[in-house]
mmCIF file of N, CA and C in Angstrom:
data_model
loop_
_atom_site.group_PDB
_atom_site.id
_atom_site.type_symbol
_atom_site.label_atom_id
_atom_site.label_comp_id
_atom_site.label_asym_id
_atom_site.label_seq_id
_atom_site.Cartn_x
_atom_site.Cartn_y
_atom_site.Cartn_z
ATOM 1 N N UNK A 55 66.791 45.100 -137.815
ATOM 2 C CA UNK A 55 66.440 44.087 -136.823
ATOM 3 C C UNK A 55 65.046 43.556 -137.136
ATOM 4 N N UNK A 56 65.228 42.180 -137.150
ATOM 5 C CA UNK A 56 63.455 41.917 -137.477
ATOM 6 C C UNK A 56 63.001 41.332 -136.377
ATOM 7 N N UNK A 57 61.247 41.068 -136.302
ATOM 8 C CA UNK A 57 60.556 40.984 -135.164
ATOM 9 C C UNK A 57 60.923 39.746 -134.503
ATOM 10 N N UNK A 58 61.611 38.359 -135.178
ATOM 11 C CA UNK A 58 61.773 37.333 -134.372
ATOM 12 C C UNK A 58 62.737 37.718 -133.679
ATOM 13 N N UNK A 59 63.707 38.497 -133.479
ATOM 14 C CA UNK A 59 64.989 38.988 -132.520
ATOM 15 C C UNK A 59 64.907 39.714 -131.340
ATOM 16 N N UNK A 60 63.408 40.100 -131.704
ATOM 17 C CA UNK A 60 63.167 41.107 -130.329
ATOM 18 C C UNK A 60 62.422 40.627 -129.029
ATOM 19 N N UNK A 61 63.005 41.259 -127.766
ATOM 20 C CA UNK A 61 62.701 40.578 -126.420
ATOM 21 C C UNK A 61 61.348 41.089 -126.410
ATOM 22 N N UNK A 62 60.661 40.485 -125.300
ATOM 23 C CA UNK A 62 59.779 40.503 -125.165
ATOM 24 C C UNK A 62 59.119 42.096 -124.690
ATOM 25 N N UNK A 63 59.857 42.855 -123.702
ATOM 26 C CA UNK A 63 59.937 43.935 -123.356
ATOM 27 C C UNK A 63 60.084 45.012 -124.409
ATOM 28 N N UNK A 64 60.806 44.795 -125.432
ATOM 29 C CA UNK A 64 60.830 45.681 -127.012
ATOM 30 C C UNK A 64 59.958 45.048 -127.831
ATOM 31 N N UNK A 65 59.022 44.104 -127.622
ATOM 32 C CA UNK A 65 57.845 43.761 -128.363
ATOM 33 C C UNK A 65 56.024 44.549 -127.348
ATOM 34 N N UNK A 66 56.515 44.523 -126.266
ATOM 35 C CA UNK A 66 55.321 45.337 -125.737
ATOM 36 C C UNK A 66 55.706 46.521 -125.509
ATOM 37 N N UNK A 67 56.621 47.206 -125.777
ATOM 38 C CA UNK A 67 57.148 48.618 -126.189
ATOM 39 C C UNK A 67 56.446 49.128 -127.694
ATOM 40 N N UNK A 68 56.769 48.353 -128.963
ATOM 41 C CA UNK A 68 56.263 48.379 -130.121
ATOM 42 C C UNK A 68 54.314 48.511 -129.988
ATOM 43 N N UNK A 69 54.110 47.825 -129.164
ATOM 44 C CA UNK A 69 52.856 47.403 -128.979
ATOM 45 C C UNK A 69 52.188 48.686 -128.461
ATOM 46 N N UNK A 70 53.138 49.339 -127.345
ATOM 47 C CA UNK A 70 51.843 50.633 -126.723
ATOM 48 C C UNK A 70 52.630 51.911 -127.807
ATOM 49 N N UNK A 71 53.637 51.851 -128.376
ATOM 50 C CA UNK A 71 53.660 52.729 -129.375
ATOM 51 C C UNK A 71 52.668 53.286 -130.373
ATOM 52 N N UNK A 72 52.460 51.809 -130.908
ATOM 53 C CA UNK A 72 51.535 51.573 -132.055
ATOM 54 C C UNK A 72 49.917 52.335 -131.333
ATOM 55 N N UNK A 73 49.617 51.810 -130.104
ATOM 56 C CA UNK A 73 48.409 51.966 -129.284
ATOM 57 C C UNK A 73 48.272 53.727 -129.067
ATOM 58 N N UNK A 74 49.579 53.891 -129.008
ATOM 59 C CA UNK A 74 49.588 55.883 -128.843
ATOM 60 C C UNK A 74 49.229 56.515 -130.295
ATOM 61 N N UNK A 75 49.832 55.779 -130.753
ATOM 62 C CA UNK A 75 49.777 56.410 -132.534
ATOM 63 C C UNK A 75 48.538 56.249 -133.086
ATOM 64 N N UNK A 76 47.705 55.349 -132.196
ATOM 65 C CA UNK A 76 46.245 55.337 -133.730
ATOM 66 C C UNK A 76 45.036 56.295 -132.538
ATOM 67 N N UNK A 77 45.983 56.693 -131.453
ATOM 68 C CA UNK A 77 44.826 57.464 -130.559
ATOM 69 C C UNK A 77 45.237 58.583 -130.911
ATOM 70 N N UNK A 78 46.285 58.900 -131.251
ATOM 71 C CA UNK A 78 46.618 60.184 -131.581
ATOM 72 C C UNK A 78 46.105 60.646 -132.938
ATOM 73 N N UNK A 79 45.797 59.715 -133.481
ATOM 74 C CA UNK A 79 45.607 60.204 -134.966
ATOM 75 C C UNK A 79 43.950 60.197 -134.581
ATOM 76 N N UNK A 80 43.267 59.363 -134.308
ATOM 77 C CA UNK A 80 42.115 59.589 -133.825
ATOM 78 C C UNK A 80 41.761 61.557 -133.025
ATOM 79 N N UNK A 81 42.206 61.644 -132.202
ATOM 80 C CA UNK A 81 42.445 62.938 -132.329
ATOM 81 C C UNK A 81 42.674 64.116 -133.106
ATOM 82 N N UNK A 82 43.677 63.794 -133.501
ATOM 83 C CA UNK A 82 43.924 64.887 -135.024
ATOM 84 C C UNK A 82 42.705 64.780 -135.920
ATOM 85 N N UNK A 83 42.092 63.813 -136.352
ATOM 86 C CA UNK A 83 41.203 63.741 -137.253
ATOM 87 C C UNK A 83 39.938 64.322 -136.251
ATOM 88 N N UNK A 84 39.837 63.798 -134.937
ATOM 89 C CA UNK A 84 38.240 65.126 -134.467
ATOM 90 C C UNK A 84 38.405 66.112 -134.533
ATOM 91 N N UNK A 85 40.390 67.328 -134.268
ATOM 92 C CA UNK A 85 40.472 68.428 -134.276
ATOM 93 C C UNK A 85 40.021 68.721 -135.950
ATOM 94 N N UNK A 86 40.376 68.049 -136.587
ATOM 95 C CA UNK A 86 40.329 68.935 -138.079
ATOM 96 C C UNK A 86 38.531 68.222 -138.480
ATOM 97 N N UNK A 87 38.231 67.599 -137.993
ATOM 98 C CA UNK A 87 36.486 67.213 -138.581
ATOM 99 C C UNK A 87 36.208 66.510 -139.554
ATOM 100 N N UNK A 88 37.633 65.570 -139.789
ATOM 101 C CA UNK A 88 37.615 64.245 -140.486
ATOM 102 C C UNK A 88 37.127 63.318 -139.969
ATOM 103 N N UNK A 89 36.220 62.047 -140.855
ATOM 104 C CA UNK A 89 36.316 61.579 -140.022
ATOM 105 C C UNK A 89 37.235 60.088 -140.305
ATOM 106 N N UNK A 90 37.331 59.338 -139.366
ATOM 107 C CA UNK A 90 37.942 57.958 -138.779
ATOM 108 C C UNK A 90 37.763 57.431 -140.195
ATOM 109 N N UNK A 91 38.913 56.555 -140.590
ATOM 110 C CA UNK A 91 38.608 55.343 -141.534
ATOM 111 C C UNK A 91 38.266 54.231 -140.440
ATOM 112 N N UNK A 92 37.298 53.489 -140.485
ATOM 113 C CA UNK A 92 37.000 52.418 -140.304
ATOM 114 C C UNK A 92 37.407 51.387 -141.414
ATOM 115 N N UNK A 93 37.419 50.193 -140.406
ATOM 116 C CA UNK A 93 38.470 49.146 -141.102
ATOM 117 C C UNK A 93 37.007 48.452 -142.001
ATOM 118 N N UNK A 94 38.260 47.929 -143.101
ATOM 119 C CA UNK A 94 37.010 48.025 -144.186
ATOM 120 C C UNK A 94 36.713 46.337 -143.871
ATOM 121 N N UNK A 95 34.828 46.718 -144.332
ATOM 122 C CA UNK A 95 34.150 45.216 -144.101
ATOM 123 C C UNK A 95 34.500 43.986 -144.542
ATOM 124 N N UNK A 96 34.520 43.134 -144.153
ATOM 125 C CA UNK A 96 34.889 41.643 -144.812
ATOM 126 C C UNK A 96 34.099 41.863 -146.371
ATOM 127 N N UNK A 97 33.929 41.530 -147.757
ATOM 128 C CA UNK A 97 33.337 41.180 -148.645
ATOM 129 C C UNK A 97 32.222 39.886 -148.378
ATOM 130 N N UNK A 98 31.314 39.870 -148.919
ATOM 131 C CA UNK A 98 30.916 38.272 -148.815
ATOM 132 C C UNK A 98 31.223 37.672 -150.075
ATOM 133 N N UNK A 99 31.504 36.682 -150.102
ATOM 134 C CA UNK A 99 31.876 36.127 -151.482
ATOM 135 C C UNK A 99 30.410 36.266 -152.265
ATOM 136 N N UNK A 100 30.605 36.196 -153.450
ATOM 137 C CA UNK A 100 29.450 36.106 -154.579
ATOM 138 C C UNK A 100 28.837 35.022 -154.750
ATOM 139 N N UNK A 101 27.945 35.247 -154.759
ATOM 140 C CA UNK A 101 26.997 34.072 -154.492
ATOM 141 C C UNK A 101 26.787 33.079 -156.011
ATOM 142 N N UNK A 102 27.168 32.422 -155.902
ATOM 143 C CA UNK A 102 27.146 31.555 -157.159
ATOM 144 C C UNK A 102 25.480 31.127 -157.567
ATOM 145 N N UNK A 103 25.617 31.366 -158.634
ATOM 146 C CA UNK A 103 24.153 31.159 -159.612
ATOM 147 C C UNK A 103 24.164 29.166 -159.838
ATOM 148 N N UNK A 104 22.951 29.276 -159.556
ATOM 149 C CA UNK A 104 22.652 27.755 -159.366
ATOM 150 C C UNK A 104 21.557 27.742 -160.801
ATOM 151 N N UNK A 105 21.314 26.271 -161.343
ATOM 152 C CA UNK A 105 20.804 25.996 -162.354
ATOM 153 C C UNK A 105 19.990 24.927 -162.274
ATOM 154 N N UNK A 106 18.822 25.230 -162.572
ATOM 155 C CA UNK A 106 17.807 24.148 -162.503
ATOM 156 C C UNK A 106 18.367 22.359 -163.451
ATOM 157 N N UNK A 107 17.468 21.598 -163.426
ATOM 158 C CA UNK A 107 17.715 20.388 -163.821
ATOM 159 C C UNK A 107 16.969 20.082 -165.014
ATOM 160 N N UNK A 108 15.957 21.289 -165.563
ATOM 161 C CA UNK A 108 15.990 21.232 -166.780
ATOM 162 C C UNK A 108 16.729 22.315 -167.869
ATOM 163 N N UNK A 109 17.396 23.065 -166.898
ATOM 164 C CA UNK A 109 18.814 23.742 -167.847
ATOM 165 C C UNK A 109 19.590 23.195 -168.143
ATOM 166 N N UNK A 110 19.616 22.370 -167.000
ATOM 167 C CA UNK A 110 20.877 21.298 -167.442
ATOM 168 C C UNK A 110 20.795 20.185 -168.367
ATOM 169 N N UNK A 111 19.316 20.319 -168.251
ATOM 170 C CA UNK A 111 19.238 18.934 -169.516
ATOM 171 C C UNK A 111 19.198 19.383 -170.693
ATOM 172 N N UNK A 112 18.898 20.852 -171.270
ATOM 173 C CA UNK A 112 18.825 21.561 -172.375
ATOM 174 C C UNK A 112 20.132 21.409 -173.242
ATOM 175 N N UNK A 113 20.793 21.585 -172.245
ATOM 176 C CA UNK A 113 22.110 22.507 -172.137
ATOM 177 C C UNK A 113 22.746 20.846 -172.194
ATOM 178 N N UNK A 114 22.650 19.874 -172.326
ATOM 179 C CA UNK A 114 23.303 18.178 -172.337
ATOM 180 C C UNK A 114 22.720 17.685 -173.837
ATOM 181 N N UNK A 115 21.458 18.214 -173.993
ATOM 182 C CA UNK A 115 20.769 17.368 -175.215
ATOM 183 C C UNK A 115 21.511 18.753 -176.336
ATOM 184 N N UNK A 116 21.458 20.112 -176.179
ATOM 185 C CA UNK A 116 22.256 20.704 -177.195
ATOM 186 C C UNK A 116 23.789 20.121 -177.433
ATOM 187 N N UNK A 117 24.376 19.781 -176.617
ATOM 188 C CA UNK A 117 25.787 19.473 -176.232
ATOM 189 C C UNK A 117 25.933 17.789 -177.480
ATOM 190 N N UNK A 118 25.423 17.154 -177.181
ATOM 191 C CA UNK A 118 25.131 15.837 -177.519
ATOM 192 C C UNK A 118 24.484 15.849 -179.303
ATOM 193 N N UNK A 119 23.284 17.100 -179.321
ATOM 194 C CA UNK A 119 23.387 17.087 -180.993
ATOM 195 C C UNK A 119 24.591 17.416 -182.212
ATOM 196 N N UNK A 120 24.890 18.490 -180.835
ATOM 197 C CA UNK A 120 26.445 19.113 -181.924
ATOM 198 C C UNK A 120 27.366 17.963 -181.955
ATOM 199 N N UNK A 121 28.123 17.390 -180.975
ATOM 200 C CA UNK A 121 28.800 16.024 -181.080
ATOM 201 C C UNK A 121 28.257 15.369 -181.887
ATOM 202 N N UNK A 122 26.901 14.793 -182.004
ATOM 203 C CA UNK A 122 26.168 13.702 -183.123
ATOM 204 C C UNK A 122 26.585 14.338 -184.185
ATOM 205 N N UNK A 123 26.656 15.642 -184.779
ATOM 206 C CA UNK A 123 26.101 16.668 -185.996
ATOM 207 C C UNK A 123 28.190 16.332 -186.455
ATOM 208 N N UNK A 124 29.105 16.361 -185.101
ATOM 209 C CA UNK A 124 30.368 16.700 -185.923
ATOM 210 C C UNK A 124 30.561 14.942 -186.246
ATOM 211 N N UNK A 125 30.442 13.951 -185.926
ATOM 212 C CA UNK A 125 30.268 12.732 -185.853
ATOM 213 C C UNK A 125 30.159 12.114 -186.695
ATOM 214 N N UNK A 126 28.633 12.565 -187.377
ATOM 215 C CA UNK A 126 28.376 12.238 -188.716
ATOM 216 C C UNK A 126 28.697 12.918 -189.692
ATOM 217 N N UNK A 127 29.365 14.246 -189.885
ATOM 218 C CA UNK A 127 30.203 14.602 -190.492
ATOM 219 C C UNK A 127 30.926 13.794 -190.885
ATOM 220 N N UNK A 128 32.063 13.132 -190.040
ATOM 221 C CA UNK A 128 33.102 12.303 -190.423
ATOM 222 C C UNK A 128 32.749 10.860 -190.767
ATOM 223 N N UNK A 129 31.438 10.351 -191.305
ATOM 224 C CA UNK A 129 31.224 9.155 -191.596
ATOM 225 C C UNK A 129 30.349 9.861 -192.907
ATOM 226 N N UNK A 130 29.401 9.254 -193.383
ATOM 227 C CA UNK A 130 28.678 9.599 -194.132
ATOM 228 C C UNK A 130 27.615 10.250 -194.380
ATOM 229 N N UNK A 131 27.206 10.900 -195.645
ATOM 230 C CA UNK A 131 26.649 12.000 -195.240
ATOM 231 C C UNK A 131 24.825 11.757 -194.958
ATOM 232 N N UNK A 132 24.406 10.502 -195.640
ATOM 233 C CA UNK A 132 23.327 9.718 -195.432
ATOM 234 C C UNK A 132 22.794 9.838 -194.015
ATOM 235 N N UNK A 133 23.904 9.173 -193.401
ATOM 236 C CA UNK A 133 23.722 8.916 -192.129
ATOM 237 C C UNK A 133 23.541 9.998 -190.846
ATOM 238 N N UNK A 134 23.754 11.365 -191.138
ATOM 239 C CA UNK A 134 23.546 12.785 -190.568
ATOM 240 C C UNK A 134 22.213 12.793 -189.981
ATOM 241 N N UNK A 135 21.610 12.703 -191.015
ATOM 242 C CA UNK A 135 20.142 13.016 -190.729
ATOM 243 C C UNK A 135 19.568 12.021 -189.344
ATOM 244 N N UNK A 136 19.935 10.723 -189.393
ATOM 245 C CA UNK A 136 19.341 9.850 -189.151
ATOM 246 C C UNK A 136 20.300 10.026 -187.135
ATOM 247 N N UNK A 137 21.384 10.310 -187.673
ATOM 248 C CA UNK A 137 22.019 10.645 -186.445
ATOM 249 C C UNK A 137 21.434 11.569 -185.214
ATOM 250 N N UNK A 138 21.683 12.929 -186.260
ATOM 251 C CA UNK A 138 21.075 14.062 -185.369
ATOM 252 C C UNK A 138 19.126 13.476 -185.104
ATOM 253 N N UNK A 139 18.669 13.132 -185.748
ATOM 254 C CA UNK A 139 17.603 12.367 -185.456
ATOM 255 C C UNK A 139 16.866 11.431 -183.991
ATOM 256 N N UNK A 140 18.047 10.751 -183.724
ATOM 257 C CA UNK A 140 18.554 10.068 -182.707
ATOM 258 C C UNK A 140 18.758 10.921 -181.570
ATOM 259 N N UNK A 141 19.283 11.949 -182.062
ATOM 260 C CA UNK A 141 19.658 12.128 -180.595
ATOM 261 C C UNK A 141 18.599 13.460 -180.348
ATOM 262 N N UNK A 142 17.916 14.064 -180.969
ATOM 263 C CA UNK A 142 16.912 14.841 -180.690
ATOM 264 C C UNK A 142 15.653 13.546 -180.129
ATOM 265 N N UNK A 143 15.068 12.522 -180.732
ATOM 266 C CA UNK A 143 14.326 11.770 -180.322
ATOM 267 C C UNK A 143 14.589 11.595 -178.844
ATOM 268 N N UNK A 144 15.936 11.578 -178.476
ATOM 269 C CA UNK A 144 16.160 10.745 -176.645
ATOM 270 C C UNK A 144 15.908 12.157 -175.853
ATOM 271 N N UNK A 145 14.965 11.328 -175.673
ATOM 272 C CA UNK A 145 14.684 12.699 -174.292
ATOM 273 C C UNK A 145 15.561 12.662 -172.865
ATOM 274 N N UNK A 146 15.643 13.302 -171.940
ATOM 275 C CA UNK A 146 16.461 13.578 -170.808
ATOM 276 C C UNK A 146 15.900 13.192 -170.028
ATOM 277 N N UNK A 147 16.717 11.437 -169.287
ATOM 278 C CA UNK A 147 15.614 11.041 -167.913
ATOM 279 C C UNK A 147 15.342 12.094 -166.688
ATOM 280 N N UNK A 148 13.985 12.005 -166.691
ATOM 281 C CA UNK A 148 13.615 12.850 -165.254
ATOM 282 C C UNK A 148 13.351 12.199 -164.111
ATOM 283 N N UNK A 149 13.526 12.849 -163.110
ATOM 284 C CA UNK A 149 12.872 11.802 -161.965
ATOM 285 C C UNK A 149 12.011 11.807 -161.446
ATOM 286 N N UNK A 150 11.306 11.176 -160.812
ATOM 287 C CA UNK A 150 9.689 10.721 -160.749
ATOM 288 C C UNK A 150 9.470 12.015 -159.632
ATOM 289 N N UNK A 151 8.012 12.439 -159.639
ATOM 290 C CA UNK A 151 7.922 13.394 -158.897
ATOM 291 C C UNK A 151 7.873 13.296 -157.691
ATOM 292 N N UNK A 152 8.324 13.963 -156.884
ATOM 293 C CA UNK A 152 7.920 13.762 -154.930
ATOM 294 C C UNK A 152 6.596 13.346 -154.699
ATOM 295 N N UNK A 153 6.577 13.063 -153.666
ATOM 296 C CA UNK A 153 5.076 12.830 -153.594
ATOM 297 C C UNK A 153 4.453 13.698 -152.115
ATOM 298 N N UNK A 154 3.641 14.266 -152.329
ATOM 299 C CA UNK A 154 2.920 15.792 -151.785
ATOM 300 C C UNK A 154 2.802 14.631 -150.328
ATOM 301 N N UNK A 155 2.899 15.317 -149.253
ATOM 302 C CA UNK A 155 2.447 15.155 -147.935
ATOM 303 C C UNK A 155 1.285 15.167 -147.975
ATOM 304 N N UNK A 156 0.534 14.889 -147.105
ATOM 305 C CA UNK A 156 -1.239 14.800 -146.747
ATOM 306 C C UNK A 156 -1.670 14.679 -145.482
ATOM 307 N N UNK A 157 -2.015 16.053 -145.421
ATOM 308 C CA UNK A 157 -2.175 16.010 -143.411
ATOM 309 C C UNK A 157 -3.596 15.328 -143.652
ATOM 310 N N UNK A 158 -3.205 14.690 -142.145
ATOM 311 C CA UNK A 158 -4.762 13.838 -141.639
ATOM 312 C C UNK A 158 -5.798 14.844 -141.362
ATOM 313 N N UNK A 159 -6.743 14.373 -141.240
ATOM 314 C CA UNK A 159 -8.154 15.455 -140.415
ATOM 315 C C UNK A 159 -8.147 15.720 -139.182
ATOM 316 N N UNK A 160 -7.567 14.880 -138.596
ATOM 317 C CA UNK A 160 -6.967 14.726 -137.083
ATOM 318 C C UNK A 160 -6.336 15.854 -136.773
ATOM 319 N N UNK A 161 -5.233 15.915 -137.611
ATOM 320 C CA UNK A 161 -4.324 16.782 -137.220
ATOM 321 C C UNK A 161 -4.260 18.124 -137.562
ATOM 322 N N UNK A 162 -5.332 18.267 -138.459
ATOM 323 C CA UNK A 162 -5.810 20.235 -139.400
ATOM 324 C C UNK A 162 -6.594 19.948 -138.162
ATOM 325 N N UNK A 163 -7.640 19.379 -137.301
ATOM 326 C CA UNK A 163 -8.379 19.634 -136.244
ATOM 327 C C UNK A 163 -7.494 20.064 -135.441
ATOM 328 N N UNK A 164 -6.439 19.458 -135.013
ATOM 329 C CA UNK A 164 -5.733 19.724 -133.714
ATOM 330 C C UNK A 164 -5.069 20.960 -133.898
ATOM 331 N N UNK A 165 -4.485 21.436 -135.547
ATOM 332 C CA UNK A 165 -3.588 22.782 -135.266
ATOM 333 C C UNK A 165 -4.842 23.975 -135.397
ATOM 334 N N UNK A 166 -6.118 23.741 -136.236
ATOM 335 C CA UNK A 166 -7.029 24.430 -135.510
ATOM 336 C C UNK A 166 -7.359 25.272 -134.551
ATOM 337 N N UNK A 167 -7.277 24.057 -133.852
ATOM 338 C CA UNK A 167 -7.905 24.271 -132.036
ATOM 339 C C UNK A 167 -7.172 25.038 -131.516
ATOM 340 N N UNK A 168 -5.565 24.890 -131.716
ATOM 341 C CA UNK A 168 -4.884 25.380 -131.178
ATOM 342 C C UNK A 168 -4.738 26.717 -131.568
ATOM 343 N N UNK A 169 -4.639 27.184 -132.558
ATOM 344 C CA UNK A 169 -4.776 28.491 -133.524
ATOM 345 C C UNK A 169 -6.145 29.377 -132.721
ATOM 346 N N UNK A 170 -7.080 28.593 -132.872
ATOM 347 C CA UNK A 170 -8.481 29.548 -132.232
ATOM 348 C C UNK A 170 -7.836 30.039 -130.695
ATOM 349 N N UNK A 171 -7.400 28.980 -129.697
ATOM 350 C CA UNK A 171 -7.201 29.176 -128.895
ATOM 351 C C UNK A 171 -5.865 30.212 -128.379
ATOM 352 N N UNK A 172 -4.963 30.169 -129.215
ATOM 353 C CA UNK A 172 -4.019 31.727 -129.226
ATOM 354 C C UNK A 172 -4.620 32.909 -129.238
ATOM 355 N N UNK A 173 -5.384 33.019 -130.253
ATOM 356 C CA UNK A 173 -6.338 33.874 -131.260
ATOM 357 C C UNK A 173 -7.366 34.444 -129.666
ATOM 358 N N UNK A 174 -8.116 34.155 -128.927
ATOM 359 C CA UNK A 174 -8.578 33.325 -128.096
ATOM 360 C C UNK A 174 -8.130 34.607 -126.891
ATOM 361 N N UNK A 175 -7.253 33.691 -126.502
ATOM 362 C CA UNK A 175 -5.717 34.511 -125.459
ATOM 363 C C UNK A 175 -5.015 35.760 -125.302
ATOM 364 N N UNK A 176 -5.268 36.163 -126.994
ATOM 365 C CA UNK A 176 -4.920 37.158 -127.162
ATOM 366 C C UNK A 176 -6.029 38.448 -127.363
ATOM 367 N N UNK A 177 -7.071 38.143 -127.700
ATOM 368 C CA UNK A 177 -8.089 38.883 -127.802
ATOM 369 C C UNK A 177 -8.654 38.981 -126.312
ATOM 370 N N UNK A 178 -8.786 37.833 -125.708
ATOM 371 C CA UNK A 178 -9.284 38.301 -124.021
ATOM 372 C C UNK A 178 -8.020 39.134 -123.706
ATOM 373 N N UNK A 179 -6.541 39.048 -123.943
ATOM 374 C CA UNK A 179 -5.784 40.175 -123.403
ATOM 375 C C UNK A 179 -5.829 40.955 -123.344
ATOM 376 N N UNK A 180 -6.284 41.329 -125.086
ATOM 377 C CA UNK A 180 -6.349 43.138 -125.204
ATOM 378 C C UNK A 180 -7.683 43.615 -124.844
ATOM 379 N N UNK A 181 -8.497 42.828 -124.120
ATOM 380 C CA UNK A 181 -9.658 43.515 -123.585
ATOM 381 C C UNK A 181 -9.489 43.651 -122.243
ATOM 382 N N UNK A 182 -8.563 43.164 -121.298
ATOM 383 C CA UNK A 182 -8.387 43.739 -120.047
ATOM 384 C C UNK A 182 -7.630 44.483 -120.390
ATOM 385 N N UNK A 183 -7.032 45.146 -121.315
ATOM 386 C CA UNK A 183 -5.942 46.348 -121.064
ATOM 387 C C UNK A 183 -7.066 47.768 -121.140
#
């Protein structure tokens, strides 16, 4: 008989069966001084290794000489040099650098003030204690 056939009353029958059976075994395992399997932890997946943007450009300009290198293989042999040449000369566009934030004077004054004044708050605290 499989589970879609069964009434509802022989499905919460199954149910406190099951509920007697893992208390009972819970038991047996404190009489003998085993202990409990606990249900085993989720895994976290593996964390994938990330690669900078000048690995990747290493790793594009090697890619690109060997192609040039099999390339001119199949044309002439003159022309090798001048190939792989080419493509060691092209460098890998980069992109322009960020440009650094710059707190005002205004505002290193204001988080300052505020800093002394924690600082401040907390030192008169621990002198009434």
């Amino acid at each position: 008989m499989s589970m879609t056939n069964l009434s509802a009353q022989q499905l919460r029958q199954a149910a406190n069966l099951k509920e007697q059976i893992a208390t009972l075994q819970t038991q047996l395992a404190a009489i003998f001084g085993a202990e409990t399997k606990a249900a085993p932890a989720t895994a976290k997946p593996a964390k994938k290794g990330g690669m900078s943007a000048a690995g990747r450009a290493r790793i594009a300009a090697a890619a690109k000489l060997r192609w040039a290198k099999v390339r001119a293989a199949k044309t002439k042999p003159a022309t090798v040099k001048t190939a792989v040449k080419a493509v060691v000369a092209a460098k890998p566009v980069q992109k322009p650098a960020k440009k650094k934030f710059k707190m005002s004077a205004a505002a290193k004054a204001k988080i300052s003030a505020a800093a002394k004044a924690r600082w401040a708050a907390k030192k008169t605290a621990q002198a009434k204690k």
